[in-house]
Tab-separated table of C-alpha atoms (C1' of nucleotides) in Angstrom:
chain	number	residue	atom	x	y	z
B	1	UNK	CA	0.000	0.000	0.000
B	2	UNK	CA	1.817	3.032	-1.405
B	3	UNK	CA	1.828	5.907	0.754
B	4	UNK	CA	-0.882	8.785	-0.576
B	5	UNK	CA	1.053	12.120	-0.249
B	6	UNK	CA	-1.673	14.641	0.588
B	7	UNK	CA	-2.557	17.387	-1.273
B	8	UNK	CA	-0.732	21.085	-0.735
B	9	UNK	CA	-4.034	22.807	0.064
B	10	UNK	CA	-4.918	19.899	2.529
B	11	UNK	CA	-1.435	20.519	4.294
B	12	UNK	CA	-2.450	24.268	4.498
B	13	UNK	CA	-5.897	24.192	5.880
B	14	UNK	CA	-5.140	21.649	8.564
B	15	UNK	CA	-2.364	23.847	9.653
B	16	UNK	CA	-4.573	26.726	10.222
B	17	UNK	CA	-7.274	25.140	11.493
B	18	UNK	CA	-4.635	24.081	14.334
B	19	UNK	CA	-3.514	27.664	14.537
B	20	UNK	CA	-6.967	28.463	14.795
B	21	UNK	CA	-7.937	26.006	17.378
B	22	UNK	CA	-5.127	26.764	19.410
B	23	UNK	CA	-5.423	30.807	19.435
B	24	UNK	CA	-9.528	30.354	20.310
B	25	UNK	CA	-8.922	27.885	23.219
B	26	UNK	CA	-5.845	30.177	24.496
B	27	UNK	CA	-8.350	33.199	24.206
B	28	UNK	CA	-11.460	31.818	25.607
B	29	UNK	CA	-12.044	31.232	29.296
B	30	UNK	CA	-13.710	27.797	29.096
B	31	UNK	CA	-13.217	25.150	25.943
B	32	UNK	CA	-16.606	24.036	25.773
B	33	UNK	CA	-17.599	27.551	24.484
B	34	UNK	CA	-15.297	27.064	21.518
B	35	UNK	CA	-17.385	24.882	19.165
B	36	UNK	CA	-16.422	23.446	15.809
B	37	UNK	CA	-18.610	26.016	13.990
B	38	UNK	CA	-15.998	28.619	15.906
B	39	UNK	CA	-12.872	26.936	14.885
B	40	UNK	CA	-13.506	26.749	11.013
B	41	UNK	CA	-14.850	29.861	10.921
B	42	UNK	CA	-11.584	31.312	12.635
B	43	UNK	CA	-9.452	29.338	10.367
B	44	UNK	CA	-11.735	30.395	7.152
B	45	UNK	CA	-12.412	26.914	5.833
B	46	UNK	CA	-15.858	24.718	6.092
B	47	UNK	CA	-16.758	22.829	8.711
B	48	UNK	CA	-16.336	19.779	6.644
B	49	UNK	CA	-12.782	20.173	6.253
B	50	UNK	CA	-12.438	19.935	10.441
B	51	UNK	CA	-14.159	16.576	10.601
B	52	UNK	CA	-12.571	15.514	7.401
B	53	UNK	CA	-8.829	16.557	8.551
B	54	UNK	CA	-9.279	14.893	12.376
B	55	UNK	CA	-12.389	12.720	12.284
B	56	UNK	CA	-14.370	14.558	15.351
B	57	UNK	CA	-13.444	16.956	18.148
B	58	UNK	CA	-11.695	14.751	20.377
B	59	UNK	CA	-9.239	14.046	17.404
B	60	UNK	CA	-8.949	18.088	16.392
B	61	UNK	CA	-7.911	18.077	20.269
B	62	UNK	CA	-6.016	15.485	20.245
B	63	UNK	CA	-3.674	16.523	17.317
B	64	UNK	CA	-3.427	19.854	18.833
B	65	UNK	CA	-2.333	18.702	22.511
B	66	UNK	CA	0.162	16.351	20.321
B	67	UNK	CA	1.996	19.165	18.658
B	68	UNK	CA	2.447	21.487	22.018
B	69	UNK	CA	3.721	18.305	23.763
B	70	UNK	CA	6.123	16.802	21.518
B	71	UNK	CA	9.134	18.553	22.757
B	72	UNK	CA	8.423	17.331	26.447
B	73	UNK	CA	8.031	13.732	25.305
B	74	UNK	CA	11.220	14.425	23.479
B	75	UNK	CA	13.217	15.844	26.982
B	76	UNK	CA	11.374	12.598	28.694
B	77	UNK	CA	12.315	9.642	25.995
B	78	UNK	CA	15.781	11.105	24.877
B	79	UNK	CA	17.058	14.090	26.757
B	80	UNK	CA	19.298	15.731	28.981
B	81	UNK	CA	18.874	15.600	32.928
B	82	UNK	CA	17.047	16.199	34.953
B	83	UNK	CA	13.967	14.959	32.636
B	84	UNK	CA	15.548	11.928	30.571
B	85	UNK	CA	16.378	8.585	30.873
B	86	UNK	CA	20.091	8.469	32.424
B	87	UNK	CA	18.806	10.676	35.497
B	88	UNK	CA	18.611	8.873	39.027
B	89	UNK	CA	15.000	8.034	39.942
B	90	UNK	CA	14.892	10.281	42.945
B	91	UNK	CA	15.443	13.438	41.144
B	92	UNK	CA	13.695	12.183	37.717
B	93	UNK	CA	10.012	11.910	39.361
B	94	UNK	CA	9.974	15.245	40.796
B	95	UNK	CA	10.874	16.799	37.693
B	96	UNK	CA	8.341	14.728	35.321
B	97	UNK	CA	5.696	15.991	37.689
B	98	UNK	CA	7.239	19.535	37.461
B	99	UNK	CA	7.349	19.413	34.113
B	100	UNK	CA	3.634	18.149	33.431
B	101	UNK	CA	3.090	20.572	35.625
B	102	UNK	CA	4.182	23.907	33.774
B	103	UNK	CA	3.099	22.097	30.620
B	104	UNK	CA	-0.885	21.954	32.149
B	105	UNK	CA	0.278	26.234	33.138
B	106	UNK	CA	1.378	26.656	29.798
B	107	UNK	CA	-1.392	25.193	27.829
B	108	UNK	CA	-4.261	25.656	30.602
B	109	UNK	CA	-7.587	25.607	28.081
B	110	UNK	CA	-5.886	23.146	25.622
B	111	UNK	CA	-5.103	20.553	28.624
B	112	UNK	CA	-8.563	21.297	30.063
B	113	UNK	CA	-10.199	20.733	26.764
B	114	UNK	CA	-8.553	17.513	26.101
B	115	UNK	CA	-9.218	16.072	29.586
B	116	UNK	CA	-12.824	16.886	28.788
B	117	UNK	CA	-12.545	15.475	25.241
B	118	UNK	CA	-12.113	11.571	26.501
B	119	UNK	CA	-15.330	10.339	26.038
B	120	UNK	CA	-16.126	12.451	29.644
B	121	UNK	CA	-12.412	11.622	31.266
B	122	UNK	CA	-8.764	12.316	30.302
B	123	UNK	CA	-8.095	8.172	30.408
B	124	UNK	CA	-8.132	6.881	27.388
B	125	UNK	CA	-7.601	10.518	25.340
B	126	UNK	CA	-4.260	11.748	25.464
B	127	UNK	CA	-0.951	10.580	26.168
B	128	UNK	CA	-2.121	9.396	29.662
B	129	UNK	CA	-0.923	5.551	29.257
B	130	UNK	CA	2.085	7.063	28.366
B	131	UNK	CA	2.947	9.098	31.430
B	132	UNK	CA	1.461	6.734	33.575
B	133	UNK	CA	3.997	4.046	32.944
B	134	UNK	CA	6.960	6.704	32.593
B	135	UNK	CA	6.088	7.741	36.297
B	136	UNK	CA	5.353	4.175	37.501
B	137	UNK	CA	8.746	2.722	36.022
B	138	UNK	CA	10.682	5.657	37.625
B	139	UNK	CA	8.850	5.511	40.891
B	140	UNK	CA	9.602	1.155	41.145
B	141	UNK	CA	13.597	2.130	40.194
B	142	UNK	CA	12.896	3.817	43.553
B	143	UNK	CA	14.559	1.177	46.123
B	144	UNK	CA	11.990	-0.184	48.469
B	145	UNK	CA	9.346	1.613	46.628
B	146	UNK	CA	6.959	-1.415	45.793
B	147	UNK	CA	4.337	-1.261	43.221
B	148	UNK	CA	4.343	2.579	41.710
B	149	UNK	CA	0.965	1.990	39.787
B	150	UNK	CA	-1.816	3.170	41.924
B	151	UNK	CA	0.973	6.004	42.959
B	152	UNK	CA	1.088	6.825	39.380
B	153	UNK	CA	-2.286	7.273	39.063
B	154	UNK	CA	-2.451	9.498	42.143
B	155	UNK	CA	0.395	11.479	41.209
B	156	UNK	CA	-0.967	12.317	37.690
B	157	UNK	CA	-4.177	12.921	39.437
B	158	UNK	CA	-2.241	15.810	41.659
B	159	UNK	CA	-1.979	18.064	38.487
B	160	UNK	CA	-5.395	17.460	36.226
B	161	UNK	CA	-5.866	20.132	34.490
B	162	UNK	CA	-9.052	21.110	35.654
B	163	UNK	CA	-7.195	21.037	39.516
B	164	UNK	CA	-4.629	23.274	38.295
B	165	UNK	CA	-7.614	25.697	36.892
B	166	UNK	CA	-9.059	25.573	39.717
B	167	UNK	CA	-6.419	26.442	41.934
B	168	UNK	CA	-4.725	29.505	39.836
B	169	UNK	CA	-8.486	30.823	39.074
B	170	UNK	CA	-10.000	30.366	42.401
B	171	UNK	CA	-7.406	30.551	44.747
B	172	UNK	CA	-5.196	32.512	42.901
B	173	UNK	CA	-1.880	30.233	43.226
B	174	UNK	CA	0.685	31.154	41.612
B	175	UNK	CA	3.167	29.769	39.163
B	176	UNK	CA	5.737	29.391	41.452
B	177	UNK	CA	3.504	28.532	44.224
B	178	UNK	CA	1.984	25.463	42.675
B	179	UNK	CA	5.440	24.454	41.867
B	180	UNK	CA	6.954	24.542	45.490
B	181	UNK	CA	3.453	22.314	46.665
B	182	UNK	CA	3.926	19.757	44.078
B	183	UNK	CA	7.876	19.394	45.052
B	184	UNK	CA	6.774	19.482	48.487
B	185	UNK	CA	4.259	17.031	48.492
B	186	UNK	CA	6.373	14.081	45.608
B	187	UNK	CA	9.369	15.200	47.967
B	188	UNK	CA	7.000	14.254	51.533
B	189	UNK	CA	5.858	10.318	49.368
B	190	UNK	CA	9.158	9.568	48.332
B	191	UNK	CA	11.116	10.647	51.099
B	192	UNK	CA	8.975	8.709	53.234
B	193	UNK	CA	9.197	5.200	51.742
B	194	UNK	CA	13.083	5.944	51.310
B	195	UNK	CA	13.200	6.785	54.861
B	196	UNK	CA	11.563	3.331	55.399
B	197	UNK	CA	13.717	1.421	53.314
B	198	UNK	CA	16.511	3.213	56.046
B	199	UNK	CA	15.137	2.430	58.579
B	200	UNK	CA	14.597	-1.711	57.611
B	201	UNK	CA	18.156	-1.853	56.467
B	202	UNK	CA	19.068	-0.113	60.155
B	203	UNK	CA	16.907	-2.712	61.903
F	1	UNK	CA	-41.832	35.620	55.035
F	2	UNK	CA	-44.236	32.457	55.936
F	3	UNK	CA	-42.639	29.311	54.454
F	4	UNK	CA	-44.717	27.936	51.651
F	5	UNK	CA	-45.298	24.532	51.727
F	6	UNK	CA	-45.388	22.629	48.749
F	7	UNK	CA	-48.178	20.668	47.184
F	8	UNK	CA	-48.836	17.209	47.848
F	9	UNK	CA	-48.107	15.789	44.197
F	10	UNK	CA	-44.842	18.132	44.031
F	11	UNK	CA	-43.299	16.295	46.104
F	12	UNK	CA	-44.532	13.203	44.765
F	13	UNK	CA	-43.170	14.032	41.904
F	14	UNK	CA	-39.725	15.353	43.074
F	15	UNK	CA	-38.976	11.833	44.490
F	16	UNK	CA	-39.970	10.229	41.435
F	17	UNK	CA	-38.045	12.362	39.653
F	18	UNK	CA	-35.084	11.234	42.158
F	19	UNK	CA	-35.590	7.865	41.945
F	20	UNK	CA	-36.097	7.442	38.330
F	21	UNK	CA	-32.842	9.292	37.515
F	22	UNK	CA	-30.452	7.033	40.469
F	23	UNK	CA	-31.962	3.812	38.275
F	24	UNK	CA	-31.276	5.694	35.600
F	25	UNK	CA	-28.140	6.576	36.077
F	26	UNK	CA	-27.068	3.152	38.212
F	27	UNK	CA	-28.505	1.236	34.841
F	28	UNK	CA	-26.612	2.793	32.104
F	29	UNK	CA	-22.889	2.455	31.003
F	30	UNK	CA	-22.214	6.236	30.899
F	31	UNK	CA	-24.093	9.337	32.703
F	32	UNK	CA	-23.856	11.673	29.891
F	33	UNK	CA	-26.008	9.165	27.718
F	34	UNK	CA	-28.996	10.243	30.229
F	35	UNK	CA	-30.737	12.842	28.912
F	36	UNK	CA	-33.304	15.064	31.031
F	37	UNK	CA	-35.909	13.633	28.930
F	38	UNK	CA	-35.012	10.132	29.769
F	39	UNK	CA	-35.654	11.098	33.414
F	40	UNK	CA	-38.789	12.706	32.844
F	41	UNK	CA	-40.000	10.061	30.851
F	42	UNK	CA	-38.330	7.560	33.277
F	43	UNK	CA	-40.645	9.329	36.728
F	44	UNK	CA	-43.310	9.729	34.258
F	45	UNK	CA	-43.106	13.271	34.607
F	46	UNK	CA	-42.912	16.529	31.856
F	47	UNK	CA	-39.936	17.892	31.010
F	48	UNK	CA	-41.035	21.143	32.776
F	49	UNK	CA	-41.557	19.120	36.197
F	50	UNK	CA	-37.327	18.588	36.533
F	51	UNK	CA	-36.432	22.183	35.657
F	52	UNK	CA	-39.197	24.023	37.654
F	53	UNK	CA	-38.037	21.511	40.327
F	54	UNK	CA	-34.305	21.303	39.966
F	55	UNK	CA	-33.077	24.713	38.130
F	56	UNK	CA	-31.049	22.707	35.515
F	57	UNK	CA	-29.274	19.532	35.203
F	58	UNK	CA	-26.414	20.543	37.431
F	59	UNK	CA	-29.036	20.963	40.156
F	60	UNK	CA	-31.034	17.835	40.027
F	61	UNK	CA	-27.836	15.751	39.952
F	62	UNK	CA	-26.614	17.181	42.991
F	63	UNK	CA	-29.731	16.645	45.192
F	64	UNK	CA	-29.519	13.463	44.247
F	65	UNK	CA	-26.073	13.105	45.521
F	66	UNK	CA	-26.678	15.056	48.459
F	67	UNK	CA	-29.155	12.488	49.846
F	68	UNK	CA	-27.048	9.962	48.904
F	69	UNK	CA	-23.968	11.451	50.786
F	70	UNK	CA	-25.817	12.596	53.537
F	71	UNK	CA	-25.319	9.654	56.048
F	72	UNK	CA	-21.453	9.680	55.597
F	73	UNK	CA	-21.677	13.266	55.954
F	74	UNK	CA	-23.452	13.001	59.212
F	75	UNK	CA	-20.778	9.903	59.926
F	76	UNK	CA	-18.017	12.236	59.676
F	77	UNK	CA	-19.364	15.597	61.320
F	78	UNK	CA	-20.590	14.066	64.060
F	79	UNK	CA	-20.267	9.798	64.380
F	80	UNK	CA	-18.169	7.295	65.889
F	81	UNK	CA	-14.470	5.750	65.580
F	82	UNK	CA	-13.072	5.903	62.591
F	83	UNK	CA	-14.904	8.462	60.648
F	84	UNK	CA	-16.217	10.927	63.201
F	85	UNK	CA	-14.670	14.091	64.999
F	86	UNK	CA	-12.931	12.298	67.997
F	87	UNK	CA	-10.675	9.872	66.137
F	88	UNK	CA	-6.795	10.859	65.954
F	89	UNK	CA	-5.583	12.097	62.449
F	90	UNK	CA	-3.046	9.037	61.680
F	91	UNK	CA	-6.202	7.027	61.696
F	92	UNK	CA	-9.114	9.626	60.730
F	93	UNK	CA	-6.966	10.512	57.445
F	94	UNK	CA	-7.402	6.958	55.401
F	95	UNK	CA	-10.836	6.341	56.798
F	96	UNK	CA	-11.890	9.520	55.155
F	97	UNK	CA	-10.424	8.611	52.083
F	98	UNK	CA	-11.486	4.863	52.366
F	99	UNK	CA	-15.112	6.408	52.957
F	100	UNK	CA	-15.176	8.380	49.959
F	101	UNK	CA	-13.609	5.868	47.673
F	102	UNK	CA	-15.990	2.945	48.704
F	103	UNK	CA	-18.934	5.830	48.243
F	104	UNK	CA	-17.953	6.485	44.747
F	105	UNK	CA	-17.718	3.045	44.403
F	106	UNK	CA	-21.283	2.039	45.433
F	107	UNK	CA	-22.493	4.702	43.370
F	108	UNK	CA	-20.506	4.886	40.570
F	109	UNK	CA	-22.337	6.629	37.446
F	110	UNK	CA	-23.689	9.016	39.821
F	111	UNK	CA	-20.387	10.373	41.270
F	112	UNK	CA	-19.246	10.191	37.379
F	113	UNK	CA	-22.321	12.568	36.535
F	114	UNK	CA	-21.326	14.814	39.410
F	115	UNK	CA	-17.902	15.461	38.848
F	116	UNK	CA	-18.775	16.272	35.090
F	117	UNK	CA	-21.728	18.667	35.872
F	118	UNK	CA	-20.154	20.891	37.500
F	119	UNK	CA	-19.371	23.519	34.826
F	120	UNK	CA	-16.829	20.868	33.638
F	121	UNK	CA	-15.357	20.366	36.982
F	122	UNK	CA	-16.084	18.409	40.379
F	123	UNK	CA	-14.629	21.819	42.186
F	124	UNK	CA	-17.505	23.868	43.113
F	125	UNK	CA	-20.464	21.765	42.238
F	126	UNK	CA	-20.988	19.086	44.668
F	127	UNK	CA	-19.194	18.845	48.368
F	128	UNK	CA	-15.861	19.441	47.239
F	129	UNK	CA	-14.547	22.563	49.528
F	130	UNK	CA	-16.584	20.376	52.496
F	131	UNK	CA	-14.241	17.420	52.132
F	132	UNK	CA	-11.160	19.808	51.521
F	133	UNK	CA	-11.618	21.987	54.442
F	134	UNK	CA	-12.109	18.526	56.213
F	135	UNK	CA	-9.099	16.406	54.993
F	136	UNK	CA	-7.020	19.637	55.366
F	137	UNK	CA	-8.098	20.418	59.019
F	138	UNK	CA	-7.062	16.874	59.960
F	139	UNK	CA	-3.640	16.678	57.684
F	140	UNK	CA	-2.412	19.744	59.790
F	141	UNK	CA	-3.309	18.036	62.851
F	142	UNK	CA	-1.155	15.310	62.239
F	143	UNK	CA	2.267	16.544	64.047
F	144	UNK	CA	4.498	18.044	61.417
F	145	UNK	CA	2.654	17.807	58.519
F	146	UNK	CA	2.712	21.623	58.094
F	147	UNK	CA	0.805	22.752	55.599
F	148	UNK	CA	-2.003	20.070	54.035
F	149	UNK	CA	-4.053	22.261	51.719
F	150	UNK	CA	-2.085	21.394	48.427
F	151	UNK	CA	-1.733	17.572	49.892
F	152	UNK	CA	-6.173	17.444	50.629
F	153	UNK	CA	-6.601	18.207	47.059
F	154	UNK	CA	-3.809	15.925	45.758
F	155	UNK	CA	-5.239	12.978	47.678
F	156	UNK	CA	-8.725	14.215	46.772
F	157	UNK	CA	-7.726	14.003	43.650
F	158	UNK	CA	-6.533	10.426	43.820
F	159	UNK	CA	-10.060	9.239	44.621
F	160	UNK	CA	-11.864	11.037	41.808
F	161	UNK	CA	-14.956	9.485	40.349
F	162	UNK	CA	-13.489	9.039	36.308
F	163	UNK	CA	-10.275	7.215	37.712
F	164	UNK	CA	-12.115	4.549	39.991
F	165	UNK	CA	-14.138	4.280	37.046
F	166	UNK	CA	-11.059	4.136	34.983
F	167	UNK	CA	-9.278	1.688	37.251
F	168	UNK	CA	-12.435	-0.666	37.672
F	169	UNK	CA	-13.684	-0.787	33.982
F	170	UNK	CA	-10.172	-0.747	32.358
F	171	UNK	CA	-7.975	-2.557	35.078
F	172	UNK	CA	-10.764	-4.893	36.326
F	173	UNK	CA	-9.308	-4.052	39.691
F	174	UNK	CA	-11.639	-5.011	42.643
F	175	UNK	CA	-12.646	-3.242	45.286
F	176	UNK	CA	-10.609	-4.326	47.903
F	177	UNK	CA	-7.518	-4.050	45.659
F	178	UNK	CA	-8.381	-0.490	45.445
F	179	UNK	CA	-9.503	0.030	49.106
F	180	UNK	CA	-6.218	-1.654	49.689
F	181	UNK	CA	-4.223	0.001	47.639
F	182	UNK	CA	-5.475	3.559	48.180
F	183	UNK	CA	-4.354	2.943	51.626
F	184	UNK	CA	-0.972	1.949	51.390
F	185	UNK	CA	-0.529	4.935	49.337
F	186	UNK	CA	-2.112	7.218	52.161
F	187	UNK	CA	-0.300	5.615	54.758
F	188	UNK	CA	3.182	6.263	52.815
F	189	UNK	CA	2.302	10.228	52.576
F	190	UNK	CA	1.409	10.152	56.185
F	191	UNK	CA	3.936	7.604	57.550
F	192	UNK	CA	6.626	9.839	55.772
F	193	UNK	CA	5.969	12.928	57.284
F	194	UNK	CA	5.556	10.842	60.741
F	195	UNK	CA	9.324	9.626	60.486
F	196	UNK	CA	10.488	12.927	59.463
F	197	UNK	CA	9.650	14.133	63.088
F	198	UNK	CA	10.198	11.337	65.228
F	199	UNK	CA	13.924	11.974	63.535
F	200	UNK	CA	13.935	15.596	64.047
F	201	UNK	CA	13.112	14.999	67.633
F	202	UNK	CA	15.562	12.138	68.141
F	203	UNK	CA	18.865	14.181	66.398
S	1	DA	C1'	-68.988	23.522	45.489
S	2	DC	C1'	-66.062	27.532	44.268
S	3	DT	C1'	-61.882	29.667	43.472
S	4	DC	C1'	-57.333	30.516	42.133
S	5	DA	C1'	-52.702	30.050	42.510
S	6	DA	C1'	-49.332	26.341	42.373
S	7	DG	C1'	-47.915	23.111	39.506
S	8	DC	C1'	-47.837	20.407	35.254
S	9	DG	C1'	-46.420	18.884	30.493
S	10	DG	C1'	-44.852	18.795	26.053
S	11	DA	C1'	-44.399	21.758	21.949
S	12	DC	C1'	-40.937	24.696	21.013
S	13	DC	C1'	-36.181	27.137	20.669
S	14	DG	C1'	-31.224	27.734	19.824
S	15	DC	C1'	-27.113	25.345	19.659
S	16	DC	C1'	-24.001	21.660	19.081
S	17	DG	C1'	-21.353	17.725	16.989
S	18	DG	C1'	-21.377	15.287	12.987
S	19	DT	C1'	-22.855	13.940	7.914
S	20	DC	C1'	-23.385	14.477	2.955
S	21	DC	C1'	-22.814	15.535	-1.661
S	22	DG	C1'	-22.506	18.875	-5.573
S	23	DC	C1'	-18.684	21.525	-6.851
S	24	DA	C1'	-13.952	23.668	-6.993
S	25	DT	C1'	-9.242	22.677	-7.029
S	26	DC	C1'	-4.931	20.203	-7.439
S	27	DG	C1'	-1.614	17.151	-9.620
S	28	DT	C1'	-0.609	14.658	-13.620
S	29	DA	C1'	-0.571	12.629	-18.214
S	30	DT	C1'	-0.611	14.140	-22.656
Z	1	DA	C1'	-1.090	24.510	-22.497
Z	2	DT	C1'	-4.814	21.444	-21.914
Z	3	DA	C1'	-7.734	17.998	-20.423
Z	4	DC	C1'	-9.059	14.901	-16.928
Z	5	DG	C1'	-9.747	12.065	-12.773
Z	6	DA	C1'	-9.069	12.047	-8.025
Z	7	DT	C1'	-8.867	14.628	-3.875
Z	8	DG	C1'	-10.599	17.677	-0.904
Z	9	DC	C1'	-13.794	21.602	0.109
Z	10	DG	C1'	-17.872	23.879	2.232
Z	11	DG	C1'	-22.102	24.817	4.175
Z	12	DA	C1'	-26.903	23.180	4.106
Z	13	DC	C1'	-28.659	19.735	6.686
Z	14	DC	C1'	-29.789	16.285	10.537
Z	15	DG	C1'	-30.860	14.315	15.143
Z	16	DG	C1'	-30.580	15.237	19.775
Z	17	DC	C1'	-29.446	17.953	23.587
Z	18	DG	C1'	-30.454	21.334	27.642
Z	19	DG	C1'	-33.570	24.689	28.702
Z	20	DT	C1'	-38.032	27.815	28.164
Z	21	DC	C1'	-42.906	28.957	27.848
Z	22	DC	C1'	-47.609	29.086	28.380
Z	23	DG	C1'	-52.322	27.104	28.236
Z	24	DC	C1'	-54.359	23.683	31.015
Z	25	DT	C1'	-55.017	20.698	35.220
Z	26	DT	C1'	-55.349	19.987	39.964
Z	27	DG	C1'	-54.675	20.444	44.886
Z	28	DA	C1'	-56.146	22.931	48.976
Z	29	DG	C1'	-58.239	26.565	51.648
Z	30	DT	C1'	-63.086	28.441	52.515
DNA sequence: ACTCAAGCGGACCGCCGGTCCGCATCGTAT
DNA sequence: ATACGATGCGGACCGGCGGTCCGCTTGAGT
């Protein structure tokens, strides 16, 4: 099955209809008031050509969130400390979480729209699978950690997108100040079990 | 202002209205595939009957979970061992959590429903800020723990409705694996924290 | 029994995600 | 340059949703 090489006008439009996409979530204060009709407009093309480009909203998001998160996934699979592989478990968690994190900052209404886009839940949409068993291999590198999967979950849990929104719009946090509680509270699990692991080889 | 009271068949009708939508909601596979119309139709009721009686979906989804909630509610504000107001932190902590992970257990689709009505977020419709100010007030009694308002949303967080879903529909986990597990994660958070003071006070 | 407001119900509205198909446009073979 | 088939475009259209509205029914005080 030879390879079809799209068409240059095809390449075009689904370019701007991601420029589009991305400039009306960034602009708007909730994603579910951006609707399709919104998006092609924006980008001047029909709707037909969003549905025909990404299949249905979820995929539109989904291709989005993929572009703006590529050069994390990069720094995670293949990069320099204190994000890729060669860096000691210890320090490597904290800064995943730090770095998913800023990400969720960076791209509030995109991340928010794409944990709403999952069929009702960010499992399943997204690149969750994928950070979950990043996390959960770093976490059981930890010694005497155990099973990392549920703590995984958890973790990830700590900075949904919609938690994040809540917190900067509602209680104001800041940047930094999310930052420090995150580090605080990876820095208060793992320390613990390490100081257990301690204390057994003490005993 | 005299208090109004309502008609007889009102309030037939607004427990109809609440039991047709819990069966509702218990029977099918997702809560956004239960329209208002489906619960009218369901209590045998207009359309008109659930909005003059509820405001909007948002509304009539949370009375329903507010009667459901109500006896752990009571439980924790003012019960016994392990849930209610006389129990130490170390222990009132994971019964909390264990409390409102077995809820959204036992009630599943309706939890699910919540979390998503509220304007695309579980913070601010439902009981959230009840169970944070809770979990927080008895995290910072715990000796140590300093500050616990980042670490009651975090664990919050770990319990929420789509990932028990996700974990129990996807992972086939049971409920005692979860119960189990949830705990073992709470008790490392805590447990951490705990050392860190007993070894403060012993060097 | 009479009254009348409280309450009911379902036709109706605007909007949304998603589909469809006649038509314009692109890439290519001549 | 031209002609032609495939590819992709666009917006009218559809079913279904949450929510509103208003003429009619019915409960409850007298």
């Amino acid at each position: 099955m030879p390879e079809r090489k799209p068409r240059a006008d095809a390449v075009r439009n689904r370019e701007a209809v991601l420029a589009a996409a991305d400039r009306l979530f960034a602009r708007s204060d909730s994603p579910e008031h951006v609707s399709m009709a919104d998006i092609a407009a924006e980008a001047g093309v029909g709707k037909g050509t969003l549905f025909r480009g990404f299949g249905d909203r979820t995929g539109l998001i989904r291709a989005l969130h993929e572009t703006r998160l590529e050069p994390i996934r990069q720094a995670v699979v293949d990069g320099p400390r204190p994000l890729g592989p060669g860096t000691p478990p210890a320090e490597r968690a904290p800064a995943l979480l730090d770095a998913l994190l800023c990400f969720k900052l960076d791209h509030r209404h995109l991340s928010l729209a794409l944990e709403e886009a999952g069929s009702g839940s960010p499992y399943g949409a997204g690149h969750y699978d994928w950070w979950h068993d990043t996390l959960r291999g770093v976490l059981e590198d930890l010694p005497g950690f155990g099973d990392g999967d549920f703590a995984a979950h958890a973790l990830l849990a700590a900075v949904r997108a919609d938690l994040v929104d809540h917190l900067v719009d509602r209680h104001g946090a800041s940047r930094e100040r999310l930052r420090a509680e995150l580090a605080a509270y990876t820095a208060k699990l793992l320390h613990g079990s390490y100081q257990d692991v301690r204390t057994a080889h003490a005993g």
